[in-house]
Coordinates of C-alpha atoms in Angstrom, one line a residue:
M1 CA 0.0 0.0 0.0
Q2 CA 2.9 2.3 0.9
A3 CA 4.5 1.7 -2.6
D4 CA 1.2 2.5 -4.3
N5 CA 1.0 5.8 -2.3
N6 CA 4.5 6.6 -3.4
I7 CA 3.7 6.0 -7.1
N8 CA 0.5 8.1 -6.9
D9 CA 2.4 10.9 -5.1
F10 CA 5.1 10.9 -7.8
E11 CA 2.6 10.8 -10.6
N12 CA 0.9 13.9 -9.1
K13 CA 4.2 15.7 -9.1
V14 CA 4.8 14.7 -12.7
E15 CA 1.3 16.0 -13.6
F16 CA 2.0 19.3 -11.9
I17 CA 5.3 19.7 -13.8
Y18 CA 3.7 18.6 -17.1
Y19 CA 0.9 21.2 -16.7
H20 CA 3.4 24.0 -16.3
I21 CA 5.4 22.9 -19.3
T22 CA 2.6 22.4 -21.7
K23 CA -0.6 24.3 -20.5
Y24 CA 0.3 27.1 -18.1
G25 CA 0.8 29.9 -20.6
I26 CA -2.2 28.9 -22.8
D27 CA -4.5 28.8 -19.8
Y28 CA -3.4 32.2 -18.7
V29 CA -3.9 34.1 -22.0
G30 CA -6.5 31.8 -23.6
G31 CA -5.8 29.7 -26.7
D32 CA -7.6 31.9 -29.2
F33 CA -5.6 35.2 -28.8
D34 CA -4.5 37.1 -31.9
I35 CA -0.9 36.1 -32.6
T36 CA -0.4 39.3 -34.6
D37 CA -1.0 41.3 -31.4
E38 CA 2.6 41.9 -30.3
T39 CA 1.6 42.9 -26.8
K40 CA -0.5 39.8 -26.3
S41 CA 2.1 37.5 -27.9
E42 CA 4.8 38.9 -25.5
E43 CA 2.5 38.4 -22.5
F44 CA 1.9 34.8 -23.7
I45 CA 5.7 34.1 -24.0
K46 CA 6.3 35.6 -20.6
K47 CA 3.7 33.3 -19.1
V48 CA 5.1 30.2 -20.9
H49 CA 8.6 31.0 -19.5
E50 CA 7.1 31.5 -16.1
G51 CA 5.5 28.0 -16.3
W52 CA 8.8 26.6 -17.5
K53 CA 10.6 28.2 -14.5
I54 CA 8.2 26.6 -12.1
A55 CA 8.6 23.3 -13.8
Q56 CA 12.4 23.6 -13.8
D57 CA 12.4 24.4 -10.0
N58 CA 10.4 21.2 -9.3
I59 CA 12.5 19.0 -11.6
V60 CA 15.7 20.2 -9.9
D61 CA 14.2 19.6 -6.4
E62 CA 13.1 16.1 -7.4
L63 CA 16.4 15.1 -9.0
I64 CA 18.3 16.3 -6.0
L65 CA 16.0 14.3 -3.7
I66 CA 16.6 11.2 -5.9
E67 CA 20.3 11.6 -5.7
N68 CA 20.3 12.1 -1.9
T69 CA 18.1 9.0 -1.5
R70 CA 20.5 7.0 -3.6
K71 CA 23.3 7.9 -1.3
E72 CA 21.3 6.9 1.7
N73 CA 20.3 3.6 0.0
K74 CA 24.0 2.9 -0.7
K75 CA 24.7 3.0 3.0
H76 CA 21.7 0.8 3.8
L77 CA 22.7 -1.7 1.1
K78 CA 26.2 -1.9 2.6
E79 CA 24.7 -2.7 6.0
A80 CA 22.3 -5.2 4.5
N81 CA 25.2 -7.0 2.8
S82 CA 27.2 -7.0 6.0
N83 CA 24.3 -8.5 7.9
R84 CA 23.4 -10.9 5.1
D85 CA 19.9 -9.5 5.1
E86 CA 18.7 -10.6 1.6
I87 CA 15.1 -9.3 2.1
L88 CA 16.3 -5.8 3.1
K89 CA 18.9 -5.9 0.3
Q90 CA 16.2 -6.6 -2.4
Q91 CA 14.0 -3.9 -0.9
Y92 CA 16.7 -1.2 -1.5
L93 CA 17.6 -2.6 -4.9
K94 CA 14.0 -2.4 -5.9
E95 CA 13.8 1.2 -4.6
N96 CA 16.9 2.2 -6.6
K97 CA 15.3 0.7 -9.7
N98 CA 12.2 2.9 -9.1
L99 CA 14.4 5.9 -8.5
D100 CA 16.1 5.3 -11.9
F101 CA 12.8 5.1 -13.6
N102 CA 11.6 8.3 -11.9
E103 CA 14.8 10.1 -12.9
H104 CA 14.2 9.2 -16.6
I105 CA 10.7 10.6 -16.4
L106 CA 11.9 13.9 -14.8
R107 CA 14.6 14.3 -17.4
K108 CA 12.1 13.7 -20.2
L109 CA 10.0 16.5 -18.7
A110 CA 13.1 18.8 -18.9
D111 CA 13.7 17.5 -22.5
S112 CA 10.1 18.7 -23.3
I113 CA 11.2 22.3 -22.6
A114 CA 14.4 21.8 -24.7
W115 CA 12.5 20.3 -27.7
Q116 CA 10.1 23.2 -27.7
I117 CA 13.0 25.7 -27.7
L118 CA 14.6 23.8 -30.5
R119 CA 11.3 23.4 -32.3
E120 CA 11.9 19.6 -32.7
N121 CA 14.9 20.4 -34.9
H122 CA 17.1 17.5 -36.0
I123 CA 20.0 19.4 -34.5
V124 CA 19.1 18.0 -31.1
R125 CA 21.3 15.0 -31.7
R126 CA 24.3 17.3 -31.9
F127 CA 23.9 18.1 -28.3
C128 CA 24.5 14.5 -27.2
T129 CA 28.1 13.4 -27.1
S130 CA 27.7 10.3 -24.9
D131 CA 25.2 7.6 -24.4
K132 CA 25.4 8.0 -20.6
L133 CA 23.3 10.5 -18.6
Q134 CA 25.1 13.4 -17.0
T135 CA 25.5 12.6 -13.3
I136 CA 23.6 14.9 -11.0
Q137 CA 25.9 16.7 -8.5
P138 CA 23.5 18.4 -6.1
S139 CA 26.1 21.1 -5.1
N140 CA 26.9 21.9 -8.7
L141 CA 23.2 21.9 -9.7
K142 CA 22.3 24.3 -6.9
R143 CA 25.1 26.6 -7.9
E144 CA 24.2 26.6 -11.6
K145 CA 20.5 27.1 -10.7
K146 CA 21.4 30.4 -9.0
F147 CA 22.5 31.7 -12.4
V148 CA 19.5 30.5 -14.4
D149 CA 17.1 31.8 -11.7
S150 CA 18.8 35.2 -11.8
Y151 CA 18.8 35.2 -15.6
N152 CA 15.2 34.2 -16.0
E153 CA 14.1 36.7 -13.4
S154 CA 15.8 39.5 -15.3
N155 CA 14.9 38.4 -18.8
P156 CA 11.2 37.3 -18.9
L157 CA 11.2 37.1 -22.8
S158 CA 14.2 34.7 -22.6
F159 CA 14.6 31.4 -20.8
A160 CA 17.7 29.6 -19.5
L161 CA 17.4 25.8 -19.1
L162 CA 19.9 23.8 -17.1
S163 CA 21.7 21.3 -19.3
D164 CA 22.3 18.7 -16.5
I165 CA 18.6 18.0 -15.9
T166 CA 18.0 16.9 -19.5
S167 CA 18.7 13.6 -21.1
F168 CA 20.7 14.8 -24.1
I169 CA 22.2 18.3 -23.6
Q170 CA 25.8 17.5 -22.8
I171 CA 27.4 20.7 -24.1
G172 CA 27.5 23.7 -21.9
D173 CA 25.8 24.3 -18.5
A174 CA 22.7 26.1 -19.8
L175 CA 20.7 26.4 -23.0
I176 CA 19.4 30.0 -23.4
F177 CA 16.6 31.0 -25.7
N178 CA 15.8 34.6 -26.6
Y179 CA 12.3 35.2 -28.0
E180 CA 12.8 38.7 -29.4
G181 CA 15.5 37.7 -31.9
Y182 CA 14.7 34.0 -31.8
A183 CA 18.3 33.3 -30.9
I184 CA 19.6 30.3 -29.1
A185 CA 22.9 30.0 -27.2
V186 CA 24.9 27.4 -25.3
V187 CA 26.7 28.9 -22.3
E188 CA 29.4 27.6 -20.0
L189 CA 29.2 28.9 -16.4
K190 CA 32.6 29.9 -15.0
D191 CA 32.2 30.1 -11.2
G192 CA 34.6 29.2 -8.3
E193 CA 37.9 30.9 -7.7
I194 CA 40.0 28.8 -10.1
N195 CA 37.3 29.0 -12.8
E196 CA 37.1 32.7 -12.4
I197 CA 40.9 33.1 -12.9
V198 CA 40.8 30.7 -15.9
G199 CA 37.7 32.3 -17.3
K200 CA 39.4 35.7 -17.4
A201 CA 42.5 34.1 -18.9
V202 CA 40.4 32.6 -21.7
D203 CA 38.9 35.9 -22.5
N204 CA 42.3 37.5 -22.6
F205 CA 43.6 34.6 -24.7
Y206 CA 40.9 35.3 -27.3
K207 CA 41.7 39.1 -27.2
T208 CA 45.4 38.3 -28.0
G209 CA 44.3 36.3 -31.1
G210 CA 45.3 33.0 -29.5
C211 CA 48.9 34.0 -28.7
E212 CA 51.0 30.9 -27.7
R213 CA 53.3 33.0 -25.5
Y214 CA 50.3 33.9 -23.4
L215 CA 49.8 30.2 -22.5
H216 CA 53.5 30.0 -21.5
F217 CA 53.2 33.0 -19.1
F218 CA 49.8 31.7 -17.8
K219 CA 51.4 28.3 -16.9
E220 CA 54.3 29.9 -15.2
E221 CA 52.0 32.1 -13.0
H222 CA 49.2 29.5 -12.2
G223 CA 50.8 26.1 -12.8
E224 CA 50.1 22.9 -14.8
K225 CA 46.7 22.2 -13.1
A226 CA 45.3 25.6 -14.1
L227 CA 46.6 25.2 -17.6
K228 CA 44.8 21.9 -18.0
Q229 CA 41.6 23.6 -16.8
F230 CA 42.3 26.4 -19.3
E231 CA 42.6 23.9 -22.2
R232 CA 39.3 22.2 -21.1
M233 CA 37.5 25.5 -21.0
I234 CA 38.7 26.4 -24.4
K235 CA 37.4 23.1 -25.8
Q236 CA 34.1 23.6 -24.1
D237 CA 33.8 27.1 -25.4
L238 CA 34.6 26.0 -28.9
K239 CA 31.9 23.3 -28.8
G240 CA 29.3 25.8 -27.5
V241 CA 30.3 28.4 -30.1
R242 CA 30.1 25.8 -32.9
L243 CA 26.7 24.6 -31.8
T244 CA 25.3 28.1 -31.3
Q245 CA 26.4 29.0 -34.9
V246 CA 24.6 25.9 -36.3
L247 CA 21.5 26.6 -34.3
N248 CA 21.2 30.2 -35.5
E249 CA 22.6 30.0 -39.0
G250 CA 21.6 26.5 -40.1
E251 CA 25.1 25.4 -41.0
G252 CA 28.6 25.2 -39.7
I253 CA 30.9 22.8 -37.8
D254 CA 29.2 20.7 -35.1
P255 CA 30.7 20.0 -31.6
I256 CA 32.4 16.8 -32.8
G257 CA 34.0 18.5 -35.8
D258 CA 31.7 17.5 -38.6
K259 CA 30.5 20.1 -41.2
I260 CA 26.7 20.1 -41.4
K261 CA 23.9 21.9 -43.0
I262 CA 20.3 21.8 -41.8
P263 CA 18.0 21.6 -44.9
D264 CA 15.6 24.4 -45.4
P265 CA 12.7 23.9 -45.3
V266 CA 12.7 21.2 -42.6
Y267 CA 9.8 18.9 -43.4
P268 CA 7.6 18.1 -40.4
T269 CA 7.4 14.6 -39.2
T270 CA 4.1 12.8 -40.0
H271 CA 2.3 11.4 -37.0
F272 CA -0.5 8.9 -36.8
E273 CA -1.9 10.2 -33.6
E274 CA -5.6 9.7 -34.5
Y275 CA -5.0 6.1 -35.3
I276 CA -3.1 5.5 -32.0
V277 CA -5.7 7.4 -30.0
Q278 CA -8.4 5.1 -31.4
L279 CA -6.5 2.0 -30.6
L280 CA -6.0 3.2 -27.0
K281 CA -9.7 4.1 -26.7
D282 CA -10.6 0.6 -27.9
V283 CA -8.5 -0.8 -25.0
D284 CA -10.9 0.9 -22.6
T285 CA -13.7 -1.5 -23.6
E286 CA -11.9 -4.6 -25.1
N287 CA -8.7 -4.7 -23.0
Y288 CA -6.7 -4.9 -26.2
S289 CA -6.6 -3.6 -29.8
L290 CA -4.5 -4.6 -32.8
G291 CA -3.7 -2.7 -36.0
F292 CA -1.0 -1.8 -38.4
I293 CA 0.2 1.3 -40.4
D294 CA 1.2 1.2 -44.1
S295 CA 1.2 -2.6 -44.1
C296 CA 4.6 -2.7 -42.3
L297 CA 4.3 -1.3 -38.7
Y298 CA 2.3 -3.7 -36.5
I299 CA 0.8 -2.2 -33.3
G300 CA -0.7 -3.9 -30.2
A301 CA -2.4 -1.8 -27.5
Y302 CA -3.2 -3.5 -24.2
S303 CA -4.7 -2.8 -20.8
S304 CA -2.6 -3.7 -17.8
K305 CA -5.5 -6.1 -17.0
Y306 CA -4.8 -8.1 -20.2
P307 CA -2.9 -11.3 -19.3
C308 CA 0.7 -11.6 -20.7
P309 CA 0.4 -9.0 -23.5
E310 CA 4.1 -9.4 -24.5
I311 CA 3.5 -13.1 -25.2
A312 CA 0.3 -12.5 -27.0
F313 CA 1.9 -9.9 -29.3
K314 CA 4.9 -12.1 -29.9
L315 CA 2.6 -15.0 -31.0
W316 CA 0.7 -12.6 -33.3
M317 CA 3.9 -11.5 -34.9
K318 CA 5.0 -15.2 -35.3
G319 CA 1.7 -15.9 -37.0
Q320 CA 2.3 -13.0 -39.4
G321 CA 5.8 -14.2 -40.2
N322 CA 7.3 -11.0 -38.7
K323 CA 10.6 -12.0 -37.1
Y324 CA 11.8 -8.5 -36.2
F325 CA 12.4 -6.7 -32.9
I326 CA 9.4 -5.9 -30.7
C327 CA 9.5 -2.5 -29.1
D328 CA 7.7 -1.3 -26.0
F329 CA 6.5 2.4 -26.1
R330 CA 8.1 3.1 -22.7
L331 CA 11.5 2.6 -24.2
I332 CA 11.1 6.2 -25.3
L333 CA 11.9 7.2 -21.7
F334 CA 15.4 5.6 -21.9
Q335 CA 16.4 6.9 -25.3
Q336 CA 18.2 10.2 -25.2
V337 CA 17.7 11.7 -28.6
V338 CA 14.0 11.1 -29.3
I339 CA 11.0 13.3 -28.9
P340 CA 9.8 13.3 -25.3
P341 CA 6.5 11.5 -24.7
F342 CA 5.0 14.5 -22.9
I343 CA 4.9 16.6 -26.1
L344 CA 3.6 13.8 -28.4
P345 CA 0.3 14.7 -30.1
L346 CA -1.6 12.4 -27.8
P347 CA -4.2 13.3 -25.1
K348 CA -2.6 13.8 -21.7
E349 CA -4.6 10.9 -20.1
Q350 CA -3.2 8.5 -22.8
I351 CA 0.4 9.6 -22.3
F352 CA 0.2 9.1 -18.5
D353 CA -1.6 5.7 -18.8
L354 CA 1.3 4.6 -21.1
I355 CA 4.1 6.0 -18.9
F356 CA 2.7 4.7 -15.6
G357 CA 1.9 1.2 -17.0
R358 CA -1.9 1.3 -17.0
K359 CA -1.8 0.7 -20.8
L360 CA 0.9 -0.8 -23.0
I361 CA 1.7 -0.3 -26.7
L362 CA 4.0 -2.7 -28.5
F363 CA 5.4 -2.1 -32.0
C364 CA 7.1 -4.3 -34.6
L365 CA 8.3 -3.0 -37.9
N366 CA 8.4 -5.6 -40.7
F367 CA 11.5 -4.4 -42.5
D368 CA 10.8 -6.5 -45.6
E369 CA 7.4 -4.8 -46.1
W370 CA 9.0 -1.4 -45.3
M371 CA 11.5 -1.9 -48.0
K372 CA 8.8 -2.7 -50.5
L373 CA 7.0 0.5 -49.4
G374 CA 10.2 2.5 -50.4
E375 CA 10.0 1.1 -53.9
E376 CA 6.6 2.9 -54.4
F377 CA 8.6 6.2 -54.0
E378 CA 11.4 5.0 -56.3
L379 CA 13.7 4.3 -53.3
H380 CA 15.8 1.2 -53.6
I381 CA 16.5 -0.1 -50.1
E382 CA 18.5 -3.3 -49.4
W383 CA 20.3 -5.0 -46.5
V384 CA 24.0 -4.1 -46.2
S385 CA 26.4 -7.1 -46.2
R386 CA 28.9 -7.4 -43.3
K387 CA 31.7 -6.8 -45.8
K388 CA 30.1 -3.6 -47.1
M389 CA 29.4 -2.4 -43.6
V390 CA 33.0 -2.7 -42.6
H391 CA 33.9 -0.7 -45.7
L392 CA 31.4 2.1 -44.8
Y393 CA 32.9 2.2 -41.3
S394 CA 36.4 2.5 -42.8
I395 CA 35.4 5.6 -44.8
D396 CA 33.6 7.1 -41.8
V397 CA 30.1 7.0 -43.2
L398 CA 28.7 5.2 -40.2
K399 CA 31.1 6.5 -37.5
H400 CA 28.5 8.5 -35.6
L401 CA 25.7 5.9 -35.9
N402 CA 25.0 3.1 -33.5
V403 CA 24.8 0.4 -36.2
S404 CA 24.9 -3.4 -35.6
S405 CA 24.9 -6.3 -38.0

C-alpha cells in the first residue's frame, strides 16, 4: 500500500510539472488570442517561460531528492550485505530501480522544454556526445541554478534551461533561448575561484588572437593544473560556439568537428496520432486492440489487466511471419535523442496511462514490407552485407551511428 501511495504521489508531481510545461501559458492568456497582437504575444511568451521556470524548479528539487536518496540507500545496502539480510537488500535494490525510472521521467520533462525551444529540430542529436546520462551533482546543480534563476528573473522574454537536468544536452551548462530575436545560445558557467581566474584568462587569450606566448606565461604564473583547466574550458567554449552557430545560421561545424547543414525547409514529421488514440480508446472496452500502419508497422495496444500482453503480441507476430524486434513504447523514456512522450500529439490521459503502465503499446516493424514501401517512392533499399558495412565504417560513413549487424 505504501508503494502505491509513493507511485501516486510521484505521478501527481509529474502531472504538476507537465501542466506548467505544456498548458500554463495557454490557460493564462487563452488559446484563441490574436498572434499578430505583439503585446498579447509577448504576454503569452512571458507566461510560458514563467511556467517553465516553475517546472524547472520542481524538476531540480526532485532530481536532488533522488540523488540524496540513492546515497542513503547505498549505506543501507552496505549494511544489508554486512548483515546478510537478503530481504532488506532486495528492498533497497527495488527502490533504486524505481528511482532510476523516476529520474528518466523527470529528465524527459526537462527534454520537453528543450525540444520546444529547438522546435523539434534535427540538430538536437548534436547536443548529445555520450550515451550516458550526466551525473547529478546536487552542489553543482544548486550553484548553476542560481545563475539560471537570476537570468530568468531579469529576462522574462528569454529562458535559461539547465543542461544537466536533461537527457541529451551534454554541451554547456545552460541552453538559453531569446524570443525577441529567436536566438539560441549554449553557455558555460565559470564560477569558483580557479574557474574565475581561468575564465578571465580565456577571455584575454581570445583578445590576443590565441597567442602561444600567453599560454606560456599563464602556466608559469598559475601552474600545470590551471593550464589543463584552461585547455578544457577552451574546448568547451569551442563546442558551444560551434553549436550556437549551427542553431542560429543553419550550418557550420558541429561540436564533434563535422561540417553540417540543416535543410531548409525542414519537413515536419508525419504522425498517426488519430489512429493510435483510437487503438487506446478501444482498449478501454476490449482490454486490447490490434492494428498496423502502411502494411509494415504492427501495433498492439493492451490494458494492464490483459494477461501476458508481450507473449500474445509475440505470438501474433509469429503468425504474421514477422521476425523482427518488438519495441515497448516506454523505451522512449530511456532513449536520449527522441521526442519526449510529454509533447507527443496524444491526449494527456493516454500519455500518463502509457508511462505509468496502465496501458501498453507494443510495436514491430516488418523491414521486408517497409523496403517494399520504399519502392513505391522509387527508393531502392537493401540490406548491407557485413563486408560492405566494414567498408562504410572505414570511410567514416557510419562512424556517428549506432549500427549493428
